[in-house]
C-alpha positions as CSV (number, residue, x, y, z in Angstrom):
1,X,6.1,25.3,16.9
2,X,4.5,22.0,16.3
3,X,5.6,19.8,13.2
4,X,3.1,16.8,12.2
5,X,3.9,14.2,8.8
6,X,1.3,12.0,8.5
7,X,-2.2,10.2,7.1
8,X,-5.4,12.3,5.9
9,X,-8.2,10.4,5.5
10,X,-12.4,10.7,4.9
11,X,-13.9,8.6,7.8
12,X,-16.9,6.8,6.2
13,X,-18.8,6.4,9.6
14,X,-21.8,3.9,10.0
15,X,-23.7,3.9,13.5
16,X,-24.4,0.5,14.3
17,X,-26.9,-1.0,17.2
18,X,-23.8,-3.4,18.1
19,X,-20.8,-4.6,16.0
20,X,-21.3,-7.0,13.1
21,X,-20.7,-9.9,14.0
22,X,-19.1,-12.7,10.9
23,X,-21.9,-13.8,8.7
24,X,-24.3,-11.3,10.1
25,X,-25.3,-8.6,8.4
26,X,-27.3,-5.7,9.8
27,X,-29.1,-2.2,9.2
28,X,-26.9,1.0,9.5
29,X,-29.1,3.7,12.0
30,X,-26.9,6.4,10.1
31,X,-24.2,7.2,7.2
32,X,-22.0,10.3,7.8
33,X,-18.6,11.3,6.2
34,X,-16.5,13.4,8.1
35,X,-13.0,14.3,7.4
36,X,-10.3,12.5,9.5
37,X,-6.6,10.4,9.5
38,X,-4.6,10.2,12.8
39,X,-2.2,12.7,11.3
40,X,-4.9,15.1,10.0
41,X,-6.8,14.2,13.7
42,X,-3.5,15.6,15.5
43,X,-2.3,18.6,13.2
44,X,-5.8,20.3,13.5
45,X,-6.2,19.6,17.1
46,X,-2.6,21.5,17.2
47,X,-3.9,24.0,15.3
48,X,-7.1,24.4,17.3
49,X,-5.4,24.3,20.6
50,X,-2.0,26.3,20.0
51,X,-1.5,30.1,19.4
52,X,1.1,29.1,17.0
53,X,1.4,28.0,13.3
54,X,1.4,24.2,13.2
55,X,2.9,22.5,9.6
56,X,1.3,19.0,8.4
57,X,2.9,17.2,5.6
58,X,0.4,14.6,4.3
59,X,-1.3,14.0,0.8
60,X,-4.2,14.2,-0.4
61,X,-6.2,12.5,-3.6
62,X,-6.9,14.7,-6.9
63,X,-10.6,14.1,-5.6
64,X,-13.6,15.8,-4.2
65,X,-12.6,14.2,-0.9
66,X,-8.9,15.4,-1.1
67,X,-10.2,19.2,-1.8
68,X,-13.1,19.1,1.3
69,X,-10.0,17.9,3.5
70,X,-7.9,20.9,2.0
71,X,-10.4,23.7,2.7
72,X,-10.5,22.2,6.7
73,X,-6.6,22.7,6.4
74,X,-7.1,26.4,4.9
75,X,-9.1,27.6,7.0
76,X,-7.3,26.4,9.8
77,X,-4.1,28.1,8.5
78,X,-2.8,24.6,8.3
79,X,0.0,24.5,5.7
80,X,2.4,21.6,4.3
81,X,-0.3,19.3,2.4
82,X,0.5,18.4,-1.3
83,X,-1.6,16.6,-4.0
84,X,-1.2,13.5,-5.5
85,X,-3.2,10.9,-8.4
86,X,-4.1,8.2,-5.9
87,X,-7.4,8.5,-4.4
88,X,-7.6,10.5,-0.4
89,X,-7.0,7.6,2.2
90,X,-10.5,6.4,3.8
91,X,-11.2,5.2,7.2
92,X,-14.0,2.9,7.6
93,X,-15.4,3.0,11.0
94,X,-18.6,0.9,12.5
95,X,-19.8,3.4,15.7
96,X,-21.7,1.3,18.3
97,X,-24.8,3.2,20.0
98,X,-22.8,3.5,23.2
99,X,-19.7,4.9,21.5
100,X,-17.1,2.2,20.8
101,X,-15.7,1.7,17.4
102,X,-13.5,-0.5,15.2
103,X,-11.6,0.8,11.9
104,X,-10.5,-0.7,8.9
105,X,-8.5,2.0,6.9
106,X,-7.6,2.7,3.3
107,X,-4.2,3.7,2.7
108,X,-4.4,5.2,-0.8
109,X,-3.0,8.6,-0.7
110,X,-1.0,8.6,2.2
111,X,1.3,6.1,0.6
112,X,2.7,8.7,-1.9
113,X,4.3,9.9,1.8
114,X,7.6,7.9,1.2
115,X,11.0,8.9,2.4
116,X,12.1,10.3,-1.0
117,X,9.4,12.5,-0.8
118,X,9.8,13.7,3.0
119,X,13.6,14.4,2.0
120,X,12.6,17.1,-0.1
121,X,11.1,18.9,2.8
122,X,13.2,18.4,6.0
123,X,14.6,22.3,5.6
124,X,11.2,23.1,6.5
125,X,10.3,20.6,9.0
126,X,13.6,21.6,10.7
127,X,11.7,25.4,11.7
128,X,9.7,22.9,14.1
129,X,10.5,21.7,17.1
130,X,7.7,19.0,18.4
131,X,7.3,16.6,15.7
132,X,3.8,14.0,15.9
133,X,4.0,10.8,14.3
134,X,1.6,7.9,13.8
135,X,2.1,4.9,11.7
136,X,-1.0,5.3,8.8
137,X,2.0,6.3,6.5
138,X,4.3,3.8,5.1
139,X,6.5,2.7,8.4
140,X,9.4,3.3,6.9
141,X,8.8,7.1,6.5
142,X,8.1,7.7,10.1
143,X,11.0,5.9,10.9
144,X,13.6,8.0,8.1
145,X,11.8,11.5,9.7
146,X,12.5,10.2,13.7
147,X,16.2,9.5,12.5
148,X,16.1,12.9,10.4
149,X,15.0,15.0,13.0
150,X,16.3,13.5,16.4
151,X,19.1,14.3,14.9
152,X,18.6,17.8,14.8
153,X,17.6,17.8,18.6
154,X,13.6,17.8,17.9
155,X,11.4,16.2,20.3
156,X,9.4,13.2,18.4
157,X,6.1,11.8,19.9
158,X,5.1,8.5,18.6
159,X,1.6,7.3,18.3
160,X,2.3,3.3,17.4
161,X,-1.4,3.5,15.8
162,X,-2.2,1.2,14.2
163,X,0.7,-1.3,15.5
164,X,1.1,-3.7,12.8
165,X,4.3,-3.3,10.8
166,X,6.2,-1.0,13.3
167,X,9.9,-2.0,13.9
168,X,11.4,-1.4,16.9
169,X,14.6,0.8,15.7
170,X,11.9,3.7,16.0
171,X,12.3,3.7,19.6
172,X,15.8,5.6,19.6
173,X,14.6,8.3,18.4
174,X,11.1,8.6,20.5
175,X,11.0,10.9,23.2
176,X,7.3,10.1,24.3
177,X,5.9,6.7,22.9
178,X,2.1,6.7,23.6
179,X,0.2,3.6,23.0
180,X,-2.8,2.2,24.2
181,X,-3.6,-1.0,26.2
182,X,-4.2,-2.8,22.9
183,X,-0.9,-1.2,21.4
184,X,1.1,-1.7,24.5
185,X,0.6,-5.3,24.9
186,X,1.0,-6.5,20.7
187,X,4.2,-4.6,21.0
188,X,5.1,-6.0,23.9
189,X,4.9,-9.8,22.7
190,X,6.0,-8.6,19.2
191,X,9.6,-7.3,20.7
192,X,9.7,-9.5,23.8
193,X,7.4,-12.0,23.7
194,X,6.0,-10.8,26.9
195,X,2.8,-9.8,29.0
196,X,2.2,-6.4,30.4
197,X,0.2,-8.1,33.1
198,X,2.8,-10.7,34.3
199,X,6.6,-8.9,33.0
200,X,5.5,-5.5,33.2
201,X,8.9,-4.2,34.9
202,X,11.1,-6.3,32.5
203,X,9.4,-4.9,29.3
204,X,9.3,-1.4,30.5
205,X,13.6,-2.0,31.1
206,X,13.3,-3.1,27.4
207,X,11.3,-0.6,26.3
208,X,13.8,2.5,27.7
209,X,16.8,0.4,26.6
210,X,15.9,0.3,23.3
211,X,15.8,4.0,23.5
212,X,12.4,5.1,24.8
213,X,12.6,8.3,27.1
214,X,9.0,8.1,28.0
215,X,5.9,6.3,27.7
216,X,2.2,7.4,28.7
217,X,-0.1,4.3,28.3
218,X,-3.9,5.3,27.3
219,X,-5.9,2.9,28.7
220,X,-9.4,4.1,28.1
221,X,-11.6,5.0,31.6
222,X,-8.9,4.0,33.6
223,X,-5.7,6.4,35.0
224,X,-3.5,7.3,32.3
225,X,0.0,5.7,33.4
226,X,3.6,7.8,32.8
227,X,6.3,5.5,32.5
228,X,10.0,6.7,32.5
229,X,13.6,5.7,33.8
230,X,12.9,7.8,36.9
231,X,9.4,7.7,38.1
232,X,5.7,5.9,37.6
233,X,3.2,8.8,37.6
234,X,-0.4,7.9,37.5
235,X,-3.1,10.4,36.7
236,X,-6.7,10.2,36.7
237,X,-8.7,10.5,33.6
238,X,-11.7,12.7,34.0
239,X,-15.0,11.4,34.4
240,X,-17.1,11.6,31.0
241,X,-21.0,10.9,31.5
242,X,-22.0,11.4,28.1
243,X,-20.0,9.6,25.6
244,X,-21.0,9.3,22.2
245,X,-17.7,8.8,19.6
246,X,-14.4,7.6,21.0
247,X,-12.7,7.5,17.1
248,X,-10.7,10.4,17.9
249,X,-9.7,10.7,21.6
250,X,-6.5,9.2,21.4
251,X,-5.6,11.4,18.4
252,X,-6.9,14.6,20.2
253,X,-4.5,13.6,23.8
254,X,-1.4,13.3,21.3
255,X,-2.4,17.0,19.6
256,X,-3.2,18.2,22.8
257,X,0.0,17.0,24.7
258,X,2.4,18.6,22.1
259,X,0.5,21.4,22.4
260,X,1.1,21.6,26.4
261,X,4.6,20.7,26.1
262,X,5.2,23.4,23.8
263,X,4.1,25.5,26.5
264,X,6.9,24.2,29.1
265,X,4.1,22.4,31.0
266,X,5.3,20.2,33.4
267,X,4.6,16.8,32.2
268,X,1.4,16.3,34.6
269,X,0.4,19.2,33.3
270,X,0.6,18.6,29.6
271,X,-1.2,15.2,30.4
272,X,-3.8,16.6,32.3
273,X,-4.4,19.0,29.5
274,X,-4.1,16.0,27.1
275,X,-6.5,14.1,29.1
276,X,-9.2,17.3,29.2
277,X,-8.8,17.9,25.7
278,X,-9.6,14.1,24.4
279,X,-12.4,13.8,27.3
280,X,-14.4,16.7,25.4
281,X,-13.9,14.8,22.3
282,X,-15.6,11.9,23.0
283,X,-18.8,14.2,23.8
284,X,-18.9,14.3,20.2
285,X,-19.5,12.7,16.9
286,X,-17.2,12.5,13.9
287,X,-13.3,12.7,13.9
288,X,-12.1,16.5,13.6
289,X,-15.8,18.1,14.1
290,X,-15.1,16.5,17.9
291,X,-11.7,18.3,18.7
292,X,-12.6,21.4,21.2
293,X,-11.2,24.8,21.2
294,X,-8.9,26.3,23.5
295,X,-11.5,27.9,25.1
296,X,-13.7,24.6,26.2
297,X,-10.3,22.9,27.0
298,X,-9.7,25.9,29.5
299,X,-13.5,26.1,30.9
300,X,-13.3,22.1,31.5
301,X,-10.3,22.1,33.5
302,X,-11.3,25.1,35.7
303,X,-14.6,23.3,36.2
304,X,-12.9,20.0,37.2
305,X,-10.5,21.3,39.0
C-alpha cells in the first residue's frame, strides 16, 4: 500500500502567450483554478492508478478551497487529510501557449505539517509500505518521516521539488531520489560544488555515498536516466505530439512509479509505466484533472509498444 505526507494546494493557473518578462505586463488568454500540490498531485495519481487504498497526510485551510480539495480526496477514497485555520496552500502557475510553466507557490496550510504533528500519526503511516515525499512541506518534516520510517524498513521516494532548503542528511534514508535536470544540477553544486555535465561520475559517487540507492533523472523530452551503484539504464520517453500542460508530469511519473513498484515491477518496468502515465498527462490541462486512469495508462503502453 502506498503512503504519501505532503502539500495540497489550489493551482491558480493563467495561460499566457509567452512568459512575463520583468517590467512587462501582459493580458491573461484564460483564468482557471484547479486543485493541485505535488503531494495531493502524487496521492491521487496513486489512488487513480492502484487497486489499493493509498493514505495522504496533508492539511487543508478552514476555506472553500480546503473543502473543494476534500471532496476530490472523498471521492477518491483518499483518506489521512486534516483541517487547519491557515488558509489552503496556492500554487501560482503562468502556462505558456505551447505548454511550459513556471510556479511560484504559497505555503500556507501545508506548514501546519510539522514533525510534532506527523508524530502523532506514524502508527498509521507504518500500515504502508511505499512512502512519496516532496519538499512543499516544511523540510524538516520530510526529513523526521524518511528517518521515522526507513527505520521501519519502508521504501521512501524522494521528489527534491522544489530544491531550495533541502539538506542532504535526507539522502540516507532515500531509496529512489528523482529530480529533474534543474533539480539535479542546484543540488549538485549545493552539496559538491559540482557540474553534472563536467563531474558527473564523481557526484553520482557522492550522491550513493551519502546514502542514495537510486536515482532516476527526469529530464524532459529526452531518455529518462537510472542511476545506481550497479548499473546506468537509460530508457526512452515516449513521444508526445500534442502537449498542452506539463505542471504535473513529474508529479504523475513519481505516483505512477510507486504504483508499479508496488506491483513487483522490475524497475524498467515501473519506469516505463511512470514514463506512460506522465506522457498522458501532459495531453492535458490543469494539475489532477490531467492524471489518466489505469485504463488509458494500459491502452497507451499496448499501443506503443
Amino acid at each position: 500500500m502506498i503512503g504519501v505526507v505532503g502539500s495540497s494546494n489550489i493551482d491558480i493557473v493563467l495561460t499566457v502567450e509567452k512568459f512575463t518578462n520583468p517590467g512587462e505586463t501582459q493580458k491573461a488568454i484564460s483564468l482557471e483554478y484547479f486543485p493541485g500540490g505535488k503531494g495531493a498531485n502524487q496521492a491521487v495519481t496513486a489512488a487513480k492508478l492502484s487497486k489499493d487504498d493509498v493514505y495522504f497526510f496533508t492539511a487543508l485551510g478552514n476555506d472553500d478551497f480546503g473543502k473543494k480539495l476534500a471532496s476530490n480526496f472523498d471521492r477518491l477514497n483518499i483518506k489521512g487529510y486534516i483541517y487547519t485555520d491557515l488558509p489552503t496552500g496556492r500554487a501560482y502557475i503562468e502556462v505558456t501557449k505551447n505548454g511550459c510553466n513556471r510556479i511560484i507557490i504559497y505555503e500556507g496550510a501545508n506548514g501546519f505539517i510539522t514533525p510534532e504533528i506527523v508524530e502523532s500519526k506514524l502508527d498509521i503511516l507504518k500500515e504502508y509500505k511505499y512512502f512519496l515525499l516532496q519538499n512543499e512541506i516544511p523540510f524538516e518534516t520530510s526529513l523526521h518521516i524518511a528517518k521515522a520510517l526507513k527505520s521501519k524498513k519502508k521504501v521512501i521516494i524522494f521528489d527534491p521539488a522544489p530544491a531550495q532548503n533541502i539538506e542532504k542528511e535526507i539522502f540516507e534514508y532515500v531509496d529512489y531520489f528523482t529530480p529533474n535536470e534543474e533539480e539535479f544540477k542546484y543540488l549538485s553544486k549545493k552539496f559538491f560544488d559540482l557540474d553534472p555535465q563536467k563531474d558527473l561520475k564523481k557526484i553520482l559517487r557522492n550522491f550513493f555515498n551519502l546514502g542514495i540507492k537510486n536515482i532516476i533523472l527526469k529530464q524532459g523530452e529526452k531518455d529518462i536516466i537510472l542511476y545506481n551503484r550497479n548499473l546506468i539504464l537509460k530508457i526512452p520517453v515516449f513521444k508526445i505530439q500534442n502537449v498542452i500542460d506539463t505542471t504535473a508530469a513529474g508529479d504523475v511519473f513519481n505516483g505512477a512509479l510507486a504504483v508499479a513498484l508496488e506491483e513487483n515491477k522490475n524497475i524498467k518496468e515501473a519506469i516505463q509505466f511512470a514514463s506512460a502515465a506522465a506522457g498522458i498527462s501532459v495531453t492535458k490541462k490543469g494539475a489532477q484533472s490531467s492524471i489518466p486512469t489505469r485504463e488509458e495508462v494500459e491502452k497507451f503502453l499496448t499501443k506503443n509498444k
